[in-house]
Amino acid sequence: MQLTNRKVVVSNKEQSFAERLYLPAIAKGMIITASHLFKKPPTIMYPEKKRPIAPVYRGQHVLKRDENGAERCTSCGMCAVACPAEAITMTSGERKKGEEHLYREEKYAATYEIDMLRCIFCGLCEEACPKEAIFLTDRLVDAQFERKDFIYGKDKLVEKIDARIDVTKRQTQAVLDFKKLPGLKHNELFDAKKLNKGHKH
Amino acid sequence: MIAFIIYKAILCVGIFVLLLGSAAYATLWERKFAAFLQDRKGPSRAGWGGLLQPLADGVKMFMKEEIIPNVSNRALFILGPSLFMVTAVITSAVVPWAKPVNIGGHVYDMQITDINIGVIYLLGVASIGVYGIMIGGWSSNNKFALLGAVRASSQMISYEIPMGIALIALVISSGGSLSLKTIVEGQDAGFANILWQPLGFLIFFICALAETNRAPFDLPECETELVGGYHTEYSSMKLGLYLFAEYINMFISSAVIATLYFGGYNFPFAHELYAKLGLAEGSAMVSLIGFGVLLAKIFGFICLFMWIRWTLPRFRYDQLMNLGWKTLLPLSLFNLLLTVVVEYFRGNIHF
């Protein structure tokens, strides 16, 4: 059976005099390389010129604050559970009196670390988050000289109050509706009625 | 006498600076040219479009850690790159760079020294050049370096012979003088020696490629087989000298080829041009134009060297030897015979 039409019959016939001179072949090769002198290189000079990226590009994470500037994360751990690369670790803290402007709810993440070398940027943490706290953005993770510098803490992850990061592209109505689907595990777990029998925050 | 010494000193320093500067920028041009041939952009960050790249490379070479192996022969290890560099530079002494300038009745040659055995001097210095590689490779006490050095020396011996015979044919057809000045002046009318010696030029050019260790003849530093070749153990500026001297060699070879076969600073219809511009023969301007023409020819040959390097793959060692002994040697002898016959019928030689 013939799979391709690239089949060539090999022959060991003797080289002709012109072939043995090699000069015509060399000239041919040199014309080929010279023709590349006049081609435009496809290089994109990176820092000055950036290639367009997908609107839903999944880059470095951000921990969002709410409209009052309080952190949305409640340290529930859903993101860490969802993470297939086990890149997320966190410890929880309890909000004290007078810290209401810092943390939206009574429980918050005292530390929150993502190992950017383990992270595969799948976006499952974002999907799992019931509090709309973690999002992937279009920023690139910087290069570092040391391994430990790739473990990003809250200092790098939480958005700055004066430099908010727009995630509306990733937080569309369709996404919000999807998160409220009854079949989703975190919706079941965090259904307040099921957990705390009528208790309301 | 003092005026003579000052004029020679200025000439020496000028040519030395020209060699070093052009070799530095040849490294940049090599990378740029390779990039253009491969649809890339090449170094473009240091300075304007990469113009400061040679400076950055030099600084890098000087800042790198210098390692002299314990098992090496220390004195020879240091001598190797120095010798290579020195022999690369002193070849330039016999090349006539421009037309003699006539200032106030004195005629100043734009050539460091016009020895009457210039062509033989060229061959001699070129073969001393391989001592730099041999000494460096042997004193490293490393088998790869030694193999590279052995390859370099046997390659040099093999290609000196056809090169020398090609030069003999050239000398016969250009009037019998070994002085480079006379050879260039003989091509004054725009009739370059290449017209009488096309085959000789081809042989000389291939041998020049081999003598400068340029691809496809760069077997002494063949990375795929010999790690780094003769400079495996070298680091820092000693390695830099080896790499740098290669470009000086390339510049000088191009200058020699341009001088011997392409009329040096002469070009067709030069005298008509000077007459039209109203320039007196022997004026500094005429000399300068001739120098520019020579530089353009050198640049062209450097480009050809690079073009070949980025087109052809490296020879296998037995192919190299076959080409040298079984092809180029008989071919150069045939060329010599042909030259003698042609010159006899032109009436230039008599028996």
Coordinates of C-alpha atoms in Angstrom, one line a residue:
Chain A
M1 CA 0.0 0.0 0.0
Q2 CA 1.3 3.4 -0.9
L3 CA 0.9 5.9 2.0
T4 CA 2.7 8.9 0.5
N5 CA 4.0 9.9 -2.9
R6 CA 7.4 10.8 -1.5
K7 CA 8.9 7.4 -2.3
V8 CA 12.3 7.6 -4.0
V9 CA 14.1 4.7 -5.6
V10 CA 17.6 4.7 -4.3
S11 CA 20.4 4.2 -6.9
N12 CA 24.1 4.0 -6.4
K13 CA 25.0 5.1 -9.9
E14 CA 28.4 6.8 -10.3
Q15 CA 28.6 10.6 -10.1
S16 CA 29.1 12.5 -13.3
F17 CA 32.1 14.7 -13.8
A18 CA 30.0 17.8 -13.0
E19 CA 28.8 16.2 -9.8
R20 CA 32.3 15.2 -8.8
L21 CA 33.5 18.8 -9.2
Y22 CA 31.1 19.8 -6.5
L23 CA 31.4 23.4 -7.6
P24 CA 28.0 23.6 -9.3
A25 CA 26.4 22.1 -6.1
I26 CA 28.3 24.6 -3.9
A27 CA 27.2 27.5 -6.1
K28 CA 23.6 26.2 -5.9
G29 CA 23.8 26.1 -2.1
M30 CA 25.3 29.5 -1.9
I31 CA 22.6 31.0 -4.0
I32 CA 20.0 29.4 -1.6
T33 CA 21.7 31.0 1.4
A34 CA 22.1 34.3 -0.4
S35 CA 18.4 34.4 -1.2
H36 CA 17.7 34.5 2.5
L37 CA 19.6 37.8 2.7
F38 CA 16.6 39.4 1.1
K39 CA 14.0 37.8 3.3
K40 CA 12.4 39.7 6.2
P41 CA 13.3 38.0 9.4
P42 CA 10.2 36.9 11.4
T43 CA 11.7 38.2 14.6
I44 CA 9.5 40.1 17.0
M45 CA 11.7 42.4 19.2
Y46 CA 10.1 41.3 22.4
P47 CA 10.1 43.9 25.1
E48 CA 9.3 46.7 22.6
K49 CA 6.8 44.8 20.6
K50 CA 4.5 42.2 22.1
R51 CA 2.5 39.6 20.4
P52 CA -1.2 39.7 21.0
I53 CA -2.3 37.2 23.6
A54 CA -5.7 35.5 24.0
P55 CA -8.3 37.5 25.9
V56 CA -8.7 34.8 28.4
Y57 CA -4.9 34.2 28.8
R58 CA -4.0 32.5 32.0
G59 CA -1.0 34.2 33.6
Q60 CA 0.0 35.2 37.1
H61 CA -2.7 35.0 39.7
V62 CA -4.2 37.9 41.7
L63 CA -6.0 37.8 45.0
K64 CA -8.9 40.3 44.6
R65 CA -10.1 42.8 47.1
D66 CA -13.8 43.8 47.2
E67 CA -15.1 47.3 46.4
N68 CA -14.2 48.5 49.9
G69 CA -10.7 47.3 49.6
A70 CA -11.1 44.3 51.9
E71 CA -9.6 41.0 50.9
R72 CA -12.2 38.6 49.5
C73 CA -10.3 35.4 50.3
T74 CA -11.7 33.5 53.3
S75 CA -9.1 30.8 53.3
C76 CA -11.6 28.0 52.6
G77 CA -9.0 26.0 50.8
M78 CA -11.1 25.1 47.8
C79 CA -8.4 26.4 45.4
A80 CA -5.8 24.2 47.1
V81 CA -8.0 21.2 46.8
A82 CA -8.8 21.9 43.2
C83 CA -5.2 22.5 42.3
P84 CA -3.9 19.5 40.3
A85 CA -0.3 20.6 40.8
E86 CA -0.6 21.1 44.5
A87 CA 0.9 24.5 44.2
I88 CA -1.2 26.4 46.6
T89 CA -0.7 26.4 50.4
M90 CA -2.3 28.7 53.0
T91 CA -2.9 29.2 56.7
S92 CA -6.0 30.8 58.1
G93 CA -6.4 33.6 60.5
E94 CA -9.4 35.0 62.4
R95 CA -10.4 38.6 61.9
K96 CA -10.0 40.8 65.0
K97 CA -12.2 43.8 65.9
G98 CA -11.2 46.8 63.8
E99 CA -9.9 44.8 60.9
E100 CA -13.2 44.8 59.0
H101 CA -11.7 47.1 56.4
L102 CA -8.9 44.6 55.7
Y103 CA -10.8 41.3 55.5
R104 CA -14.3 40.9 54.2
E105 CA -15.3 37.9 56.3
E106 CA -14.4 36.7 59.8
K107 CA -11.9 34.2 58.5
Y108 CA -9.1 35.2 56.2
A109 CA -5.8 33.8 54.7
A110 CA -3.0 34.7 57.1
T111 CA -0.5 33.4 54.6
Y112 CA -1.2 32.4 51.0
E113 CA 1.5 31.0 48.8
I114 CA 1.6 29.8 45.2
D115 CA 4.6 28.0 43.9
M116 CA 4.9 29.4 40.4
L117 CA 7.2 26.5 39.4
R118 CA 4.6 24.0 40.3
C119 CA 1.6 25.9 39.0
I120 CA 0.5 24.8 35.5
F121 CA -1.8 27.8 35.0
C122 CA -4.9 25.6 34.4
G123 CA -7.2 28.0 36.1
L124 CA -9.0 25.4 38.3
C125 CA -8.3 27.5 41.4
E126 CA -10.2 30.3 39.8
E127 CA -13.0 28.0 38.9
A128 CA -13.2 26.5 42.4
C129 CA -13.2 29.8 44.3
P130 CA -16.7 30.4 45.8
K131 CA -15.7 34.0 46.9
E132 CA -14.5 35.3 43.5
A133 CA -11.2 36.0 45.2
I134 CA -8.6 34.4 43.0
F135 CA -8.2 35.1 39.3
L136 CA -5.6 34.5 36.6
T137 CA -4.5 37.6 34.8
D138 CA -2.7 38.4 31.6
R139 CA 0.5 39.2 33.4
L140 CA 3.6 37.0 33.0
V141 CA 5.5 35.4 35.9
D142 CA 8.9 37.1 36.0
A143 CA 12.1 35.2 35.7
Q144 CA 14.0 34.7 39.0
F145 CA 17.5 33.7 39.9
E146 CA 16.6 31.4 42.8
R147 CA 14.0 28.7 43.2
K148 CA 12.7 30.2 46.5
D149 CA 11.8 33.4 44.7
F150 CA 9.2 31.6 42.7
I151 CA 7.1 31.0 45.7
Y152 CA 4.8 34.0 45.6
G153 CA 3.3 35.1 48.9
K154 CA 0.5 37.5 49.7
D155 CA 2.8 40.5 49.1
K156 CA 2.9 39.6 45.4
L157 CA -0.5 38.0 45.0
V158 CA -2.9 40.4 46.6
E159 CA -3.8 43.3 44.4
K160 CA -2.6 46.7 45.6
I161 CA -5.3 49.1 46.8
D162 CA -4.1 51.9 44.5
A163 CA -3.5 49.6 41.5
R164 CA -6.6 47.5 41.1
I165 CA -6.5 44.8 38.4
D166 CA -9.4 44.5 36.0
V167 CA -10.7 40.9 35.8
T168 CA -14.0 41.6 34.2
K169 CA -12.9 39.6 31.1
R170 CA -12.7 36.5 33.3
Q171 CA -15.6 37.3 35.6
T172 CA -18.4 37.5 33.0
Q173 CA -22.1 36.9 33.7
A174 CA -21.7 33.4 32.2
V175 CA -19.0 32.6 34.6
L176 CA -21.0 33.8 37.5
D177 CA -24.0 31.8 36.5
F178 CA -21.8 28.8 36.0
K179 CA -20.5 29.1 39.5
K180 CA -24.1 29.1 40.9
L181 CA -24.9 25.8 39.2
P182 CA -26.4 23.5 41.9
G183 CA -24.4 20.4 40.7
L184 CA -21.0 22.0 41.6
K185 CA -19.3 20.5 44.6
H186 CA -18.4 23.8 46.3
N187 CA -21.9 25.1 45.9
E188 CA -23.1 22.1 47.8
L189 CA -20.5 22.3 50.5
F190 CA -20.9 26.0 51.0
D191 CA -24.6 26.0 50.9
A192 CA -25.2 27.9 54.1
K193 CA -28.5 26.0 54.8
K194 CA -26.9 22.6 54.6
L195 CA -23.9 23.5 56.7
N196 CA -25.2 25.7 59.5
K197 CA -28.9 25.0 59.5
G198 CA -30.3 28.5 59.0
H199 CA -27.3 30.4 60.3
K200 CA -26.7 33.6 58.2
H201 CA -23.6 35.8 58.1
Chain B
M1 CA 65.9 60.3 9.1
I2 CA 63.6 61.4 12.0
A3 CA 60.9 62.2 9.5
F4 CA 61.3 58.7 8.0
I5 CA 60.9 57.1 11.5
I6 CA 57.9 59.2 12.3
Y7 CA 56.2 58.4 9.0
K8 CA 56.9 54.6 9.5
A9 CA 55.7 54.8 13.1
I10 CA 52.4 56.5 12.1
L11 CA 52.0 53.9 9.3
C12 CA 52.6 51.0 11.6
V13 CA 50.3 52.3 14.3
G14 CA 47.6 53.2 11.8
I15 CA 47.6 49.7 10.2
F16 CA 47.7 48.1 13.6
V17 CA 44.6 50.0 14.7
L18 CA 43.0 49.3 11.3
L19 CA 43.6 45.6 11.8
L20 CA 42.3 45.4 15.4
G21 CA 39.3 47.6 14.6
S22 CA 38.3 45.8 11.5
A23 CA 38.8 42.4 13.2
A24 CA 36.6 43.6 16.1
Y25 CA 33.9 44.7 13.8
A26 CA 34.4 41.6 11.6
T27 CA 33.2 39.5 14.6
L28 CA 30.1 41.6 14.8
W29 CA 29.6 41.5 11.0
E30 CA 30.0 37.7 11.1
R31 CA 27.2 37.4 13.6
K32 CA 25.0 39.9 11.7
F33 CA 25.7 38.2 8.4
A34 CA 25.0 34.8 9.8
A35 CA 21.8 36.1 11.2
F36 CA 20.7 37.6 7.9
L37 CA 21.5 34.4 6.1
Q38 CA 19.4 32.5 8.6
D39 CA 16.4 34.9 8.7
R40 CA 17.4 36.3 12.1
K41 CA 18.3 39.8 13.3
G42 CA 21.6 39.1 15.1
P43 CA 23.0 41.1 18.0
S44 CA 21.1 44.4 18.2
R45 CA 21.0 45.4 21.8
A46 CA 24.4 46.8 22.6
G47 CA 24.6 50.3 21.2
W48 CA 23.0 51.5 18.0
G49 CA 21.8 48.4 16.2
G50 CA 24.5 46.3 18.1
L51 CA 27.4 48.6 17.2
L52 CA 28.9 48.3 20.6
Q53 CA 28.8 44.5 20.7
P54 CA 32.5 44.0 20.0
L55 CA 33.3 46.3 23.0
A56 CA 30.9 44.3 25.2
D57 CA 32.5 41.0 24.0
G58 CA 35.9 42.4 24.8
V59 CA 34.9 43.5 28.3
K60 CA 33.3 40.1 28.8
M61 CA 36.5 38.3 27.7
F62 CA 38.7 40.3 30.0
M63 CA 36.3 39.9 33.0
K64 CA 36.2 36.1 32.7
E65 CA 38.1 33.8 35.1
E66 CA 41.4 32.8 33.7
I67 CA 42.3 29.2 34.1
I68 CA 45.8 27.8 33.3
P69 CA 45.7 24.0 33.8
N70 CA 48.1 22.6 36.4
V71 CA 49.3 20.0 34.0
S72 CA 50.0 22.4 31.3
N73 CA 53.4 23.8 30.3
R74 CA 52.8 27.2 31.6
A75 CA 55.3 29.2 29.5
L76 CA 54.2 27.6 26.2
F77 CA 50.6 27.8 27.2
I78 CA 50.9 31.6 27.4
L79 CA 53.2 31.8 24.3
G80 CA 50.6 30.0 22.1
P81 CA 48.0 32.7 21.7
S82 CA 50.6 35.4 21.7
L83 CA 52.5 33.8 18.8
F84 CA 49.2 33.3 16.9
M85 CA 48.3 36.9 17.3
V86 CA 51.7 38.2 16.4
T87 CA 52.0 36.2 13.2
A88 CA 48.5 37.2 12.3
V89 CA 49.4 40.9 12.6
I90 CA 52.9 40.9 11.0
T91 CA 51.6 39.6 7.7
S92 CA 50.2 43.1 7.1
A93 CA 53.7 44.5 6.8
V94 CA 54.2 43.7 3.1
V95 CA 50.7 44.6 1.9
P96 CA 50.6 47.9 -0.1
W97 CA 47.6 49.6 1.4
A98 CA 47.4 52.6 -0.9
K99 CA 49.1 54.5 -3.7
P100 CA 52.3 56.3 -2.7
V101 CA 51.8 59.8 -1.7
N102 CA 54.0 62.6 -3.0
I103 CA 54.4 65.4 -0.3
G104 CA 56.8 68.2 -1.2
G105 CA 58.9 66.1 -3.5
H106 CA 59.1 63.1 -1.1
V107 CA 57.3 60.0 -2.1
Y108 CA 55.8 58.1 0.9
D109 CA 54.9 54.5 0.3
M110 CA 51.7 53.4 2.0
Q111 CA 53.3 50.0 2.8
I112 CA 55.3 49.3 5.9
T113 CA 58.1 47.6 4.1
D114 CA 58.6 46.7 0.4
I115 CA 60.8 43.6 0.7
N116 CA 61.7 42.0 -2.6
I117 CA 60.6 38.6 -1.5
G118 CA 57.1 39.7 -0.3
V119 CA 55.3 36.7 -1.6
I120 CA 57.7 34.3 0.1
Y121 CA 57.4 36.3 3.3
L122 CA 53.6 35.9 3.2
L123 CA 54.0 32.1 2.8
G124 CA 56.6 32.0 5.5
V125 CA 54.6 33.9 8.1
A126 CA 51.4 32.0 7.3
S127 CA 53.2 28.8 8.1
I128 CA 54.7 30.1 11.3
G129 CA 51.1 31.0 12.2
V130 CA 50.3 27.4 12.8
Y131 CA 53.0 27.3 15.5
G132 CA 50.6 29.3 17.7
I133 CA 48.0 26.6 17.3
M134 CA 50.5 23.8 17.7
I135 CA 52.1 25.2 20.8
G136 CA 48.8 26.1 22.4
G137 CA 47.3 22.7 21.7
W138 CA 50.3 20.7 22.8
S139 CA 51.0 22.6 26.0
S140 CA 47.4 22.3 27.1
N141 CA 48.2 18.6 27.9
N142 CA 44.7 17.7 26.7
K143 CA 44.0 15.0 24.1
F144 CA 41.4 17.1 22.3
A145 CA 43.6 20.1 22.2
L146 CA 46.5 18.0 20.9
L147 CA 44.3 16.4 18.2
G148 CA 43.2 19.8 17.1
A149 CA 46.8 21.0 17.0
V150 CA 47.9 18.0 15.0
R151 CA 45.0 18.5 12.5
A152 CA 45.9 22.2 12.2
S153 CA 49.5 21.5 11.4
S154 CA 48.9 18.7 8.9
Q155 CA 46.2 20.8 7.2
M156 CA 48.6 23.7 7.0
I157 CA 51.3 21.5 5.4
S158 CA 48.9 20.0 2.9
Y159 CA 47.5 23.4 1.8
E160 CA 50.8 25.4 1.8
I161 CA 52.0 23.4 -1.2
P162 CA 49.2 24.1 -3.7
M163 CA 49.1 27.6 -2.4
G164 CA 52.8 28.1 -3.1
I165 CA 52.5 26.6 -6.5
A166 CA 49.5 28.8 -7.3
L167 CA 51.6 31.8 -6.3
I168 CA 54.5 30.7 -8.5
A169 CA 52.1 30.7 -11.5
L170 CA 50.9 34.1 -10.4
V171 CA 54.4 35.5 -10.2
I172 CA 55.3 34.1 -13.6
S173 CA 52.2 35.6 -15.3
S174 CA 52.6 39.0 -13.5
G175 CA 56.1 39.7 -14.6
G176 CA 58.4 37.7 -12.4
S177 CA 58.6 39.9 -9.3
L178 CA 58.1 38.7 -5.8
S179 CA 57.5 42.2 -4.4
L180 CA 53.9 42.9 -3.7
K181 CA 54.4 46.5 -4.6
T182 CA 55.5 45.6 -8.1
I183 CA 52.7 43.0 -8.5
V184 CA 50.1 45.7 -7.6
E185 CA 51.7 48.3 -9.9
G186 CA 51.7 45.7 -12.7
Q187 CA 47.9 45.7 -12.4
D188 CA 47.6 49.4 -12.7
A189 CA 45.8 49.5 -16.0
G190 CA 42.8 47.8 -14.5
F191 CA 43.9 44.4 -15.9
A192 CA 43.8 42.4 -12.7
N193 CA 45.8 39.1 -12.5
I194 CA 42.6 37.2 -12.1
L195 CA 42.1 37.5 -15.8
W196 CA 45.3 35.5 -16.5
Q197 CA 45.0 33.3 -13.4
P198 CA 41.4 32.2 -12.8
L199 CA 42.3 28.7 -11.9
G200 CA 45.2 29.9 -9.8
F201 CA 42.8 32.2 -8.0
L202 CA 40.4 29.4 -7.2
I203 CA 43.2 27.3 -5.8
F204 CA 44.6 30.2 -3.8
F205 CA 41.2 31.0 -2.4
I206 CA 40.5 27.5 -1.3
C207 CA 43.9 27.3 0.3
A208 CA 43.4 30.6 2.0
L209 CA 40.2 29.3 3.5
A210 CA 42.1 26.3 4.8
E211 CA 45.0 28.4 6.1
T212 CA 42.7 30.7 8.1
N213 CA 40.9 27.7 9.6
R214 CA 37.6 28.9 8.3
A215 CA 34.7 26.7 7.5
P216 CA 34.4 24.3 5.7
F217 CA 38.1 23.7 6.7
D218 CA 37.7 24.5 10.5
L219 CA 38.6 21.0 11.6
P220 CA 41.2 22.1 14.2
E221 CA 38.4 23.6 16.2
C222 CA 35.7 21.1 15.3
E223 CA 33.2 21.2 18.2
T224 CA 31.4 18.0 17.3
E225 CA 34.5 15.9 17.6
L226 CA 37.1 17.8 19.6
V227 CA 35.1 19.8 22.3
G228 CA 36.8 23.1 21.4
G229 CA 39.8 21.8 19.4
Y230 CA 43.1 23.4 20.1
H231 CA 41.7 26.0 22.4
T232 CA 39.7 23.6 24.6
E233 CA 41.7 24.5 27.7
Y234 CA 41.9 28.2 27.0
S235 CA 39.8 30.8 28.8
S236 CA 39.4 34.5 29.3
M237 CA 41.4 36.8 27.0
K238 CA 43.8 34.0 25.8
L239 CA 40.8 32.4 24.2
G240 CA 39.8 35.8 23.0
L241 CA 43.2 36.3 21.3
Y242 CA 42.7 33.0 19.4
L243 CA 39.3 33.9 18.3
F244 CA 40.3 37.5 17.5
A245 CA 43.4 36.5 15.5
E246 CA 41.2 34.3 13.3
Y247 CA 39.4 37.5 12.2
I248 CA 42.7 39.3 11.7
N249 CA 43.9 36.4 9.6
M250 CA 40.7 36.6 7.6
F251 CA 41.2 40.3 7.0
I252 CA 44.8 39.9 5.9
S253 CA 44.0 37.0 3.6
S254 CA 41.3 39.1 2.0
A255 CA 43.8 41.9 1.6
V256 CA 46.4 39.6 0.1
I257 CA 43.9 38.0 -2.3
A258 CA 42.7 41.5 -3.3
T259 CA 46.3 42.6 -3.8
L260 CA 47.5 39.6 -5.7
Y261 CA 44.6 38.8 -7.9
F262 CA 42.3 41.8 -7.9
G263 CA 44.6 44.7 -8.4
G264 CA 44.8 45.9 -4.8
Y265 CA 44.1 49.6 -4.7
N266 CA 43.8 49.8 -8.5
F267 CA 40.4 49.7 -10.2
P268 CA 39.4 49.9 -13.9
F269 CA 39.4 53.4 -15.4
A270 CA 41.1 54.8 -12.4
H271 CA 43.2 57.3 -14.3
E272 CA 40.2 58.5 -16.4
L273 CA 38.4 59.1 -13.1
Y274 CA 41.3 61.0 -11.5
A275 CA 41.6 63.1 -14.7
K276 CA 37.9 63.9 -14.7
L277 CA 38.0 64.9 -11.0
G278 CA 41.1 67.0 -11.6
L279 CA 43.3 65.1 -9.1
A280 CA 47.0 64.9 -9.6
E281 CA 48.6 61.5 -9.6
G282 CA 50.4 61.1 -6.3
S283 CA 48.1 63.4 -4.3
A284 CA 46.7 62.3 -1.0
M285 CA 43.2 62.2 -2.3
V286 CA 44.1 59.7 -5.1
S287 CA 45.8 57.6 -2.4
L288 CA 42.7 57.8 -0.2
I289 CA 40.4 56.7 -3.0
G290 CA 42.6 53.8 -3.8
F291 CA 42.6 52.8 -0.1
G292 CA 38.8 52.9 -0.1
V293 CA 38.7 50.7 -3.1
L294 CA 41.0 48.2 -1.5
L295 CA 38.9 48.2 1.7
A296 CA 35.8 47.6 -0.4
K297 CA 37.5 44.6 -2.0
I298 CA 38.6 43.3 1.4
F299 CA 35.1 43.7 2.7
G300 CA 33.8 41.8 -0.3
F301 CA 36.1 38.9 0.3
I302 CA 35.3 38.9 4.0
C303 CA 31.6 38.6 3.1
L304 CA 32.5 35.7 0.7
F305 CA 34.4 34.0 3.5
M306 CA 31.4 34.3 5.8
W307 CA 28.9 33.4 3.1
I308 CA 30.9 30.1 2.5
R309 CA 31.0 29.5 6.2
W310 CA 27.3 29.7 6.7
T311 CA 26.6 27.6 3.6
L312 CA 28.9 24.7 3.5
P313 CA 29.2 22.0 6.2
R314 CA 32.6 21.0 7.5
F315 CA 34.7 18.4 5.6
R316 CA 35.5 15.0 7.0
Y317 CA 39.3 14.8 7.7
D318 CA 40.0 12.3 5.0
Q319 CA 38.0 14.4 2.5
L320 CA 40.1 17.3 3.5
M321 CA 43.3 15.4 2.8
N322 CA 42.0 14.0 -0.5
L323 CA 41.1 17.5 -1.6
G324 CA 44.5 18.9 -0.7
W325 CA 46.7 16.2 -2.1
K326 CA 44.8 14.5 -4.8
T327 CA 42.9 17.5 -6.3
L328 CA 44.5 20.8 -5.5
L329 CA 48.1 19.7 -5.8
P330 CA 47.7 18.2 -9.3
L331 CA 45.4 21.1 -10.3
S332 CA 48.0 23.7 -9.2
L333 CA 50.8 21.9 -11.1
F334 CA 48.5 21.8 -14.2
N335 CA 47.9 25.5 -13.6
L336 CA 51.6 26.2 -13.4
L337 CA 52.2 24.3 -16.7
L338 CA 49.3 26.1 -18.4
T339 CA 50.7 29.4 -17.2
V340 CA 54.2 28.7 -18.5
V341 CA 52.7 27.7 -21.9
V342 CA 50.5 30.8 -22.1
E343 CA 53.2 33.1 -21.1
Y344 CA 55.6 31.6 -23.6
F345 CA 53.2 32.4 -26.4
R346 CA 52.6 35.8 -25.0
G347 CA 56.3 36.3 -25.3
N348 CA 56.9 37.0 -21.6
I349 CA 59.3 34.1 -21.0
H350 CA 62.1 32.9 -23.2
F351 CA 64.0 29.7 -23.2

